[in-house]
PDB file of C-alpha atoms and ligand atoms in Angstrom:
ATOM      1  CA  MET V 155      76.703 116.289 123.585  1.00  0.00           C
ATOM      2  CA  GLY V 156      80.475 115.729 123.475  1.00  0.00           C
ATOM      3  CA  ASP V 157      82.191 115.116 120.129  1.00  0.00           C
ATOM      4  CA  PRO V 158      84.627 112.145 120.420  1.00  0.00           C
ATOM      5  CA  TYR V 159      86.545 113.606 117.479  1.00  0.00           C
ATOM      6  CA  GLN V 160      87.209 117.039 119.078  1.00  0.00           C
ATOM      7  CA  GLU V 161      90.647 115.974 120.369  1.00  0.00           C
ATOM      8  CA  LYS V 162      91.655 114.516 116.978  1.00  0.00           C
ATOM      9  CA  ARG V 163      90.663 117.773 115.344  1.00  0.00           C
ATOM     10  CA  GLN V 164      92.819 119.716 117.752  1.00  0.00           C
ATOM     11  CA  LEU V 165      95.742 117.420 116.928  1.00  0.00           C
ATOM     12  CA  MET V 166      95.094 117.874 113.161  1.00  0.00           C
ATOM     13  CA  VAL V 167      95.095 121.673 113.572  1.00  0.00           C
ATOM     14  CA  ASN V 168      98.338 121.612 115.608  1.00  0.00           C
ATOM     15  CA  ARG V 169     100.346 119.052 113.602  1.00  0.00           C
ATOM     16  CA  HIS V 170      99.208 119.593 110.035  1.00  0.00           C
ATOM     17  CA  LEU V 171      98.185 123.249 109.930  1.00  0.00           C
ATOM     18  CA  LYS V 172      99.914 125.311 112.653  1.00  0.00           C
ATOM     19  CA  LYS V 173     103.270 123.495 112.335  1.00  0.00           C
ATOM     20  CA  ARG V 174     103.195 123.999 108.572  1.00  0.00           C
ATOM     21  CA  GLY V 175     102.701 127.736 108.799  1.00  0.00           C
ATOM     22  CA  ILE V 176      98.898 128.278 108.773  1.00  0.00           C
ATOM     23  CA  ARG V 177      98.413 131.169 111.270  1.00  0.00           C
ATOM     24  CA  ASP V 178      95.069 132.851 110.495  1.00  0.00           C
ATOM     25  CA  ALA V 179      93.017 132.509 113.684  1.00  0.00           C
ATOM     26  CA  LEU V 180      89.622 132.567 111.979  1.00  0.00           C
ATOM     27  CA  LEU V 181      90.748 129.838 109.646  1.00  0.00           C
ATOM     28  CA  LEU V 182      92.147 127.646 112.450  1.00  0.00           C
ATOM     29  CA  GLU V 183      88.913 128.056 114.438  1.00  0.00           C
ATOM     30  CA  ALA V 184      86.935 126.964 111.371  1.00  0.00           C
ATOM     31  CA  PHE V 185      89.043 123.783 111.200  1.00  0.00           C
ATOM     32  CA  LEU V 186      88.387 123.055 114.913  1.00  0.00           C
ATOM     33  CA  ARG V 187      84.644 123.418 114.408  1.00  0.00           C
ATOM     34  CA  VAL V 188      83.979 121.517 111.227  1.00  0.00           C
ATOM     35  CA  PRO V 189      83.585 117.736 111.882  1.00  0.00           C
ATOM     36  CA  ARG V 190      85.615 116.407 108.927  1.00  0.00           C
ATOM     37  CA  HIS V 191      84.663 112.810 109.633  1.00  0.00           C
ATOM     38  CA  GLU V 192      80.990 113.642 108.799  1.00  0.00           C
ATOM     39  CA  PHE V 193      82.100 114.318 105.197  1.00  0.00           C
ATOM     40  CA  VAL V 194      83.580 110.902 104.495  1.00  0.00           C
ATOM     41  CA  PRO V 195      82.033 107.416 104.431  1.00  0.00           C
ATOM     42  CA  ALA V 196      81.620 105.889 108.003  1.00  0.00           C
ATOM     43  CA  ASP V 197      84.353 103.256 107.390  1.00  0.00           C
ATOM     44  CA  LEU V 198      86.841 106.056 106.972  1.00  0.00           C
ATOM     45  CA  TRP V 199      85.965 108.083 110.040  1.00  0.00           C
ATOM     46  CA  GLU V 200      89.123 106.949 111.862  1.00  0.00           C
ATOM     47  CA  GLN V 201      91.243 108.397 109.087  1.00  0.00           C
ATOM     48  CA  ALA V 202      89.363 111.614 108.774  1.00  0.00           C
ATOM     49  CA  TYR V 203      91.911 113.718 110.748  1.00  0.00           C
ATOM     50  CA  ALA V 204      95.014 112.489 109.078  1.00  0.00           C
ATOM     51  CA  ASP V 205      96.531 114.881 106.524  1.00  0.00           C
ATOM     52  CA  GLY V 206      95.522 113.175 103.370  1.00  0.00           C
ATOM     53  CA  PRO V 207      92.835 113.079 100.739  1.00  0.00           C
ATOM     54  CA  LEU V 208      90.147 110.352 101.064  1.00  0.00           C
ATOM     55  CA  PRO V 209      87.856 108.779  98.501  1.00  0.00           C
ATOM     56  CA  ILE V 210      84.261 109.968  98.470  1.00  0.00           C
ATOM     57  CA  GLY V 211      82.940 107.816  95.600  1.00  0.00           C
ATOM     58  CA  HIS V 212      82.609 108.319  91.841  1.00  0.00           C
ATOM     59  CA  GLY V 213      86.443 108.539  91.558  1.00  0.00           C
ATOM     60  CA  GLN V 214      86.429 111.837  93.547  1.00  0.00           C
ATOM     61  CA  THR V 215      88.172 112.815  96.819  1.00  0.00           C
ATOM     62  CA  ILE V 216      87.892 115.131  99.778  1.00  0.00           C
ATOM     63  CA  SER V 217      91.032 117.271  99.673  1.00  0.00           C
ATOM     64  CA  GLN V 218      93.878 117.017 102.219  1.00  0.00           C
ATOM     65  CA  PRO V 219      93.238 119.348 105.203  1.00  0.00           C
ATOM     66  CA  TYR V 220      96.518 121.294 104.658  1.00  0.00           C
ATOM     67  CA  MET V 221      95.595 122.041 101.033  1.00  0.00           C
ATOM     68  CA  VAL V 222      92.099 123.171 102.053  1.00  0.00           C
ATOM     69  CA  ALA V 223      93.866 125.561 104.500  1.00  0.00           C
ATOM     70  CA  VAL V 224      96.383 126.823 101.961  1.00  0.00           C
ATOM     71  CA  MET V 225      93.619 127.567  99.373  1.00  0.00           C
ATOM     72  CA  THR V 226      91.413 129.199 101.930  1.00  0.00           C
ATOM     73  CA  SER V 227      94.218 131.455 103.226  1.00  0.00           C
ATOM     74  CA  LEU V 228      95.276 132.421  99.721  1.00  0.00           C
ATOM     75  CA  ALA V 229      91.667 133.623  99.106  1.00  0.00           C
ATOM     76  CA  GLU V 230      92.182 136.354 101.845  1.00  0.00           C
ATOM     77  CA  LEU V 231      88.619 136.067 103.056  1.00  0.00           C
ATOM     78  CA  LYS V 232      86.653 138.550 105.068  1.00  0.00           C
ATOM     79  CA  PRO V 233      83.360 137.917 106.911  1.00  0.00           C
ATOM     80  CA  GLU V 234      81.357 140.037 104.456  1.00  0.00           C
ATOM     81  CA  HIS V 235      82.648 138.187 101.381  1.00  0.00           C
ATOM     82  CA  ARG V 236      80.680 136.193  98.882  1.00  0.00           C
ATOM     83  CA  VAL V 237      82.610 133.208  97.616  1.00  0.00           C
ATOM     84  CA  LEU V 238      82.209 130.767  94.752  1.00  0.00           C
ATOM     85  CA  GLU V 239      83.624 127.254  95.135  1.00  0.00           C
ATOM     86  CA  ILE V 240      83.918 124.950  92.092  1.00  0.00           C
ATOM     87  CA  GLY V 241      83.845 121.269  92.894  1.00  0.00           C
ATOM     88  CA  THR V 242      81.583 120.756  95.947  1.00  0.00           C
ATOM     89  CA  GLY V 243      82.779 117.129  96.431  1.00  0.00           C
ATOM     90  CA  SER V 244      82.158 116.096 100.027  1.00  0.00           C
ATOM     91  CA  GLY V 245      81.174 119.626 101.025  1.00  0.00           C
ATOM     92  CA  TYR V 246      84.043 120.046 103.464  1.00  0.00           C
ATOM     93  CA  GLN V 247      85.773 123.016 101.849  1.00  0.00           C
ATOM     94  CA  ALA V 248      82.327 124.689 101.481  1.00  0.00           C
ATOM     95  CA  ALA V 249      81.789 124.239 105.289  1.00  0.00           C
ATOM     96  CA  ILE V 250      85.153 125.778 106.072  1.00  0.00           C
ATOM     97  CA  LEU V 251      84.373 128.747 103.754  1.00  0.00           C
ATOM     98  CA  ALA V 252      80.878 129.064 105.235  1.00  0.00           C
ATOM     99  CA  GLU V 253      82.387 129.316 108.781  1.00  0.00           C
ATOM    100  CA  ILE V 254      84.337 132.423 107.657  1.00  0.00           C
ATOM    101  CA  VAL V 255      82.258 134.308 105.033  1.00  0.00           C
ATOM    102  CA  SER V 256      78.630 135.434 104.735  1.00  0.00           C
ATOM    103  CA  ALA V 257      77.701 133.519 101.570  1.00  0.00           C
ATOM    104  CA  VAL V 258      79.104 130.481  99.729  1.00  0.00           C
ATOM    105  CA  TYR V 259      77.987 129.403  96.256  1.00  0.00           C
ATOM    106  CA  THR V 260      79.237 125.891  95.479  1.00  0.00           C
ATOM    107  CA  VAL V 261      78.924 123.993  92.150  1.00  0.00           C
ATOM    108  CA  GLU V 262      79.285 120.277  91.551  1.00  0.00           C
ATOM    109  CA  ARG V 263      78.894 118.449  88.173  1.00  0.00           C
ATOM    110  CA  ILE V 264      78.001 114.953  89.549  1.00  0.00           C
ATOM    111  CA  PRO V 265      74.417 115.087  90.920  1.00  0.00           C
ATOM    112  CA  GLU V 266      74.788 112.210  93.409  1.00  0.00           C
ATOM    113  CA  ILE V 267      77.864 113.846  94.990  1.00  0.00           C
ATOM    114  CA  ALA V 268      76.176 117.205  95.106  1.00  0.00           C
ATOM    115  CA  GLU V 269      73.072 115.732  96.818  1.00  0.00           C
ATOM    116  CA  ARG V 270      75.156 113.995  99.473  1.00  0.00           C
ATOM    117  CA  ALA V 271      77.083 117.153 100.274  1.00  0.00           C
ATOM    118  CA  ARG V 272      73.820 119.129 100.437  1.00  0.00           C
ATOM    119  CA  GLN V 273      72.420 116.613 102.923  1.00  0.00           C
ATOM    120  CA  THR V 274      75.581 116.702 105.097  1.00  0.00           C
ATOM    121  CA  LEU V 275      75.786 120.424 105.139  1.00  0.00           C
ATOM    122  CA  GLN V 276      72.055 120.815 105.869  1.00  0.00           C
ATOM    123  CA  ARG V 277      72.320 118.294 108.790  1.00  0.00           C
ATOM    124  CA  LEU V 278      75.186 120.279 110.221  1.00  0.00           C
ATOM    125  CA  GLY V 279      72.998 123.412 110.072  1.00  0.00           C
ATOM    126  CA  TYR V 280      74.784 125.566 107.435  1.00  0.00           C
ATOM    127  CA  ALA V 281      72.255 128.113 106.150  1.00  0.00           C
ATOM    128  CA  ASN V 282      74.593 130.296 104.087  1.00  0.00           C
ATOM    129  CA  ILE V 283      75.585 127.806 101.350  1.00  0.00           C
ATOM    130  CA  HIS V 284      73.919 127.831  97.937  1.00  0.00           C
ATOM    131  CA  PHE V 285      74.166 124.650  95.793  1.00  0.00           C
ATOM    132  CA  GLY V 286      74.434 124.398  92.072  1.00  0.00           C
ATOM    133  CA  VAL V 287      74.555 121.159  90.000  1.00  0.00           C
ATOM    134  CA  ALA V 288      76.184 122.205  86.697  1.00  0.00           C
ATOM    135  CA  ASP V 289      79.392 122.653  84.786  1.00  0.00           C
ATOM    136  CA  GLY V 290      81.262 124.875  87.202  1.00  0.00           C
ATOM    137  CA  THR V 291      83.738 125.997  84.563  1.00  0.00           C
ATOM    138  CA  LEU V 292      81.016 128.453  83.529  1.00  0.00           C
ATOM    139  CA  GLY V 293      81.059 130.020  86.948  1.00  0.00           C
ATOM    140  CA  TRP V 294      77.711 131.229  88.446  1.00  0.00           C
ATOM    141  CA  THR V 295      76.640 134.189  86.337  1.00  0.00           C
ATOM    142  CA  GLU V 296      73.480 135.028  88.317  1.00  0.00           C
ATOM    143  CA  ALA V 297      75.311 135.297  91.591  1.00  0.00           C
ATOM    144  CA  ALA V 298      78.449 137.134  90.318  1.00  0.00           C
ATOM    145  CA  PRO V 299      80.526 139.076  91.024  1.00  0.00           C
ATOM    146  CA  PHE V 300      82.465 137.208  93.773  1.00  0.00           C
ATOM    147  CA  ASP V 301      85.158 138.378  96.207  1.00  0.00           C
ATOM    148  CA  ALA V 302      86.869 135.038  95.786  1.00  0.00           C
ATOM    149  CA  ILE V 303      86.615 131.939  93.557  1.00  0.00           C
ATOM    150  CA  VAL V 304      88.161 128.729  95.009  1.00  0.00           C
ATOM    151  CA  VAL V 305      88.546 125.936  92.446  1.00  0.00           C
ATOM    152  CA  THR V 306      89.084 122.539  93.946  1.00  0.00           C
ATOM    153  CA  ALA V 307      89.748 120.593  90.776  1.00  0.00           C
ATOM    154  CA  GLY V 308      92.759 120.882  88.378  1.00  0.00           C
ATOM    155  CA  ALA V 309      92.298 122.798  85.099  1.00  0.00           C
ATOM    156  CA  PRO V 310      94.327 122.876  81.947  1.00  0.00           C
ATOM    157  CA  GLU V 311      94.283 126.672  82.138  1.00  0.00           C
ATOM    158  CA  ILE V 312      92.370 129.375  84.026  1.00  0.00           C
ATOM    159  CA  PRO V 313      88.759 129.303  82.863  1.00  0.00           C
ATOM    160  CA  ALA V 314      87.851 132.732  81.439  1.00  0.00           C
ATOM    161  CA  PRO V 315      84.412 132.928  83.174  1.00  0.00           C
ATOM    162  CA  PHE V 316      86.133 132.975  86.527  1.00  0.00           C
ATOM    163  CA  LEU V 317      88.052 136.157  85.662  1.00  0.00           C
ATOM    164  CA  ASP V 318      84.851 137.807  84.265  1.00  0.00           C
ATOM    165  CA  GLN V 319      82.946 136.963  87.502  1.00  0.00           C
ATOM    166  CA  LEU V 320      85.466 138.369  89.898  1.00  0.00           C
ATOM    167  CA  ALA V 321      84.817 141.613  91.785  1.00  0.00           C
ATOM    168  CA  LEU V 322      87.505 144.288  91.667  1.00  0.00           C
ATOM    169  CA  GLY V 323      90.173 143.268  94.187  1.00  0.00           C
ATOM    170  CA  GLY V 324      88.808 139.716  94.124  1.00  0.00           C
ATOM    171  CA  LEU V 325      90.937 136.587  93.884  1.00  0.00           C
ATOM    172  CA  VAL V 326      90.730 133.306  92.075  1.00  0.00           C
ATOM    173  CA  VAL V 327      92.654 130.344  93.514  1.00  0.00           C
ATOM    174  CA  VAL V 328      93.005 127.541  91.047  1.00  0.00           C
ATOM    175  CA  PRO V 329      95.234 124.466  90.429  1.00  0.00           C
ATOM    176  CA  ILE V 330      96.627 124.467  86.889  1.00  0.00           C
ATOM    177  CA  GLU V 331      98.101 121.458  85.066  1.00  0.00           C
ATOM    178  CA  ALA V 332     101.941 121.397  85.080  1.00  0.00           C
ATOM    179  CA  GLY V 333     103.407 118.051  84.025  1.00  0.00           C
ATOM    180  CA  HIS V 334     102.523 115.197  86.300  1.00  0.00           C
ATOM    181  CA  SER V 335     100.874 117.354  88.975  1.00  0.00           C
ATOM    182  CA  GLN V 336      99.553 120.877  89.168  1.00  0.00           C
ATOM    183  CA  VAL V 337     100.567 124.236  90.463  1.00  0.00           C
ATOM    184  CA  LEU V 338      98.373 126.476  92.526  1.00  0.00           C
ATOM    185  CA  TYR V 339      97.773 129.868  90.913  1.00  0.00           C
ATOM    186  CA  ARG V 340      96.245 132.924  92.380  1.00  0.00           C
ATOM    187  CA  VAL V 341      94.885 135.653  90.120  1.00  0.00           C
ATOM    188  CA  LYS V 342      93.823 139.057  91.426  1.00  0.00           C
ATOM    189  CA  ARG V 343      91.562 141.456  89.607  1.00  0.00           C
ATOM    190  CA  THR V 344      93.011 145.005  89.854  1.00  0.00           C
ATOM    191  CA  VAL V 345      92.052 148.267  88.118  1.00  0.00           C
ATOM    192  CA  ARG V 346      94.810 147.558  85.586  1.00  0.00           C
ATOM    193  CA  GLY V 347      93.838 143.975  84.818  1.00  0.00           C
ATOM    194  CA  PHE V 348      94.855 140.661  86.327  1.00  0.00           C
ATOM    195  CA  ASP V 349      97.867 139.889  88.472  1.00  0.00           C
ATOM    196  CA  LYS V 350      98.942 136.250  88.398  1.00  0.00           C
ATOM    197  CA  GLU V 351     101.040 134.559  91.114  1.00  0.00           C
ATOM    198  CA  ARG V 352     102.375 131.023  91.135  1.00  0.00           C
ATOM    199  CA  GLY V 353     102.218 129.040  94.327  1.00  0.00           C
ATOM    200  CA  GLU V 354     103.036 125.536  95.455  1.00  0.00           C
ATOM    201  CA  ARG V 355     102.548 122.130  93.776  1.00  0.00           C
ATOM    202  CA  CYS V 356      99.385 120.235  94.403  1.00  0.00           C
ATOM    203  CA  THR V 357      97.350 117.348  93.168  1.00  0.00           C
ATOM    204  CA  PHE V 358      93.652 117.549  92.467  1.00  0.00           C
ATOM    205  CA  VAL V 359      91.127 115.558  90.524  1.00  0.00           C
ATOM    206  CA  PRO V 360      90.521 116.991  87.032  1.00  0.00           C
ATOM    207  CA  LEU V 361      88.148 119.932  86.381  1.00  0.00           C
ATOM    208  CA  ILE V 362      85.907 118.602  83.590  1.00  0.00           C
ATOM    209  CA  GLY V 363      83.795 120.913  81.499  1.00  0.00           C
ATOM    210  CA  LYS V 364      83.533 123.512  78.755  1.00  0.00           C
ATOM    211  CA  HIS V 365      86.522 125.588  80.002  1.00  0.00           C
ATOM    212  CA  GLY V 366      88.242 122.667  81.650  1.00  0.00           C
ATOM    213  CA  TRP V 367      89.209 119.105  80.470  1.00  0.00           C
ATOM    214  CA  GLU V 368      86.956 117.671  77.879  1.00  0.00           C
ATOM    215  CA  ARG V 369      86.883 114.350  79.763  1.00  0.00           C
ATOM    216  CA  ASP V 370      88.685 112.763  82.642  1.00  0.00           C
ATOM    217  CA  PRO V 371      92.357 112.635  81.504  1.00  0.00           C
ATOM    218  CA  ARG V 372      92.944 109.841  84.087  1.00  0.00           C
ATOM    219  CA  THR V 373      90.968 107.395  81.973  1.00  0.00           C
ATOM    220  CA  ARG V 374      92.571 108.295  78.650  1.00  0.00           C
TER     221      ARG V 374
HETATM  222  N1  SAH G 444      86.073 120.669  97.547  1.00  0.00           N
HETATM  223  C1  SAH G 444      85.842 119.272  97.716  1.00  0.00           C
HETATM  224  C2  SAH G 444      86.920 118.422  96.923  1.00  0.00           C
HETATM  225  C3  SAH G 444      86.407 118.171  95.681  1.00  0.00           C
HETATM  226  S1  SAH G 444      87.143 117.025  94.613  1.00  0.00           S
HETATM  227  C4  SAH G 444      85.845 118.821  99.163  1.00  0.00           C
HETATM  228  O1  SAH G 444      86.108 119.671 100.023  1.00  0.00           O
HETATM  229  O2  SAH G 444      85.525 117.636  99.395  1.00  0.00           O
HETATM  230  C5  SAH G 444      86.680 117.863  93.132  1.00  0.00           C
HETATM  231  C6  SAH G 444      85.205 117.825  92.755  1.00  0.00           C
HETATM  232  O3  SAH G 444      85.119 118.643  91.556  1.00  0.00           O
HETATM  233  C7  SAH G 444      84.702 116.479  92.400  1.00  0.00           C
HETATM  234  O4  SAH G 444      83.594 116.179  93.140  1.00  0.00           O
HETATM  235  C8  SAH G 444      84.342 116.618  90.937  1.00  0.00           C
HETATM  236  O5  SAH G 444      83.170 115.890  90.550  1.00  0.00           O
HETATM  237  C9  SAH G 444      84.093 118.119  90.767  1.00  0.00           C
HETATM  238  N2  SAH G 444      84.192 118.661  89.488  1.00  0.00           N
HETATM  239  C10 SAH G 444      85.050 118.344  88.467  1.00  0.00           C
HETATM  240  N3  SAH G 444      84.771 119.151  87.366  1.00  0.00           N
HETATM  241  C11 SAH G 444      83.793 119.985  87.700  1.00  0.00           C
HETATM  242  C12 SAH G 444      83.045 121.059  87.038  1.00  0.00           C
HETATM  243  N4  SAH G 444      83.306 121.345  85.788  1.00  0.00           N
HETATM  244  N5  SAH G 444      82.094 121.655  87.706  1.00  0.00           N
HETATM  245  C13 SAH G 444      81.748 121.339  88.950  1.00  0.00           C
HETATM  246  N6  SAH G 444      82.384 120.313  89.642  1.00  0.00           N
HETATM  247  C14 SAH G 444      83.368 119.683  89.030  1.00  0.00           C
END
């Protein structure tokens, strides 16, 4: 069966990803395969391949495709990797990860959002994604260590459990609060400790939990 959105996806990859410097072939192929429209409400399908975030209910959003690509390339994934994602949201980032690596563990704190993502990803046939409904700032102890941890909500600082649950050589990619928006950080676990790099500015919904914000700072 033909996918009427295939052409739009190709345009999204060319305009929003390739043109802005995303080169990794495995990653670009993943963006061509994952039907982003299936991760948003039906009335937003026509906007699904523009380069912006979209609302998915409960005050949460599916991230902008370019930002999903940036985070995924910063994680330097290999097919044999096991990856933890914090903030399942629509499930789109989890699908992109699952196209590239062998196992994805994804955690969401809002049960209704987690359930919808689980249904979408199951319908699309992803068998290598494990779902957790919990405070993701605690990580996922039972499944640790991870080769990469991708955090798709903004934290006040890097939650310590993420560093503890990182394999040697593993990377955490996390947006950290910096004034009115956030800055993407990448932390690598080495034999000597942790190397921290600062990346580009970004805007994510808040990471709420024990090692995150106490409550949604947007409603303060
Ligand atoms: N990765 C998502 C984007 C998610 S938006 C996608 O591809 O669509 C961020 C999500 O993080 C929201 O759904 C929010 O509910 C969730 N979140 C916020 N704090 C969290 C926490 N402590 N643990 C797990 N999920 C959290």
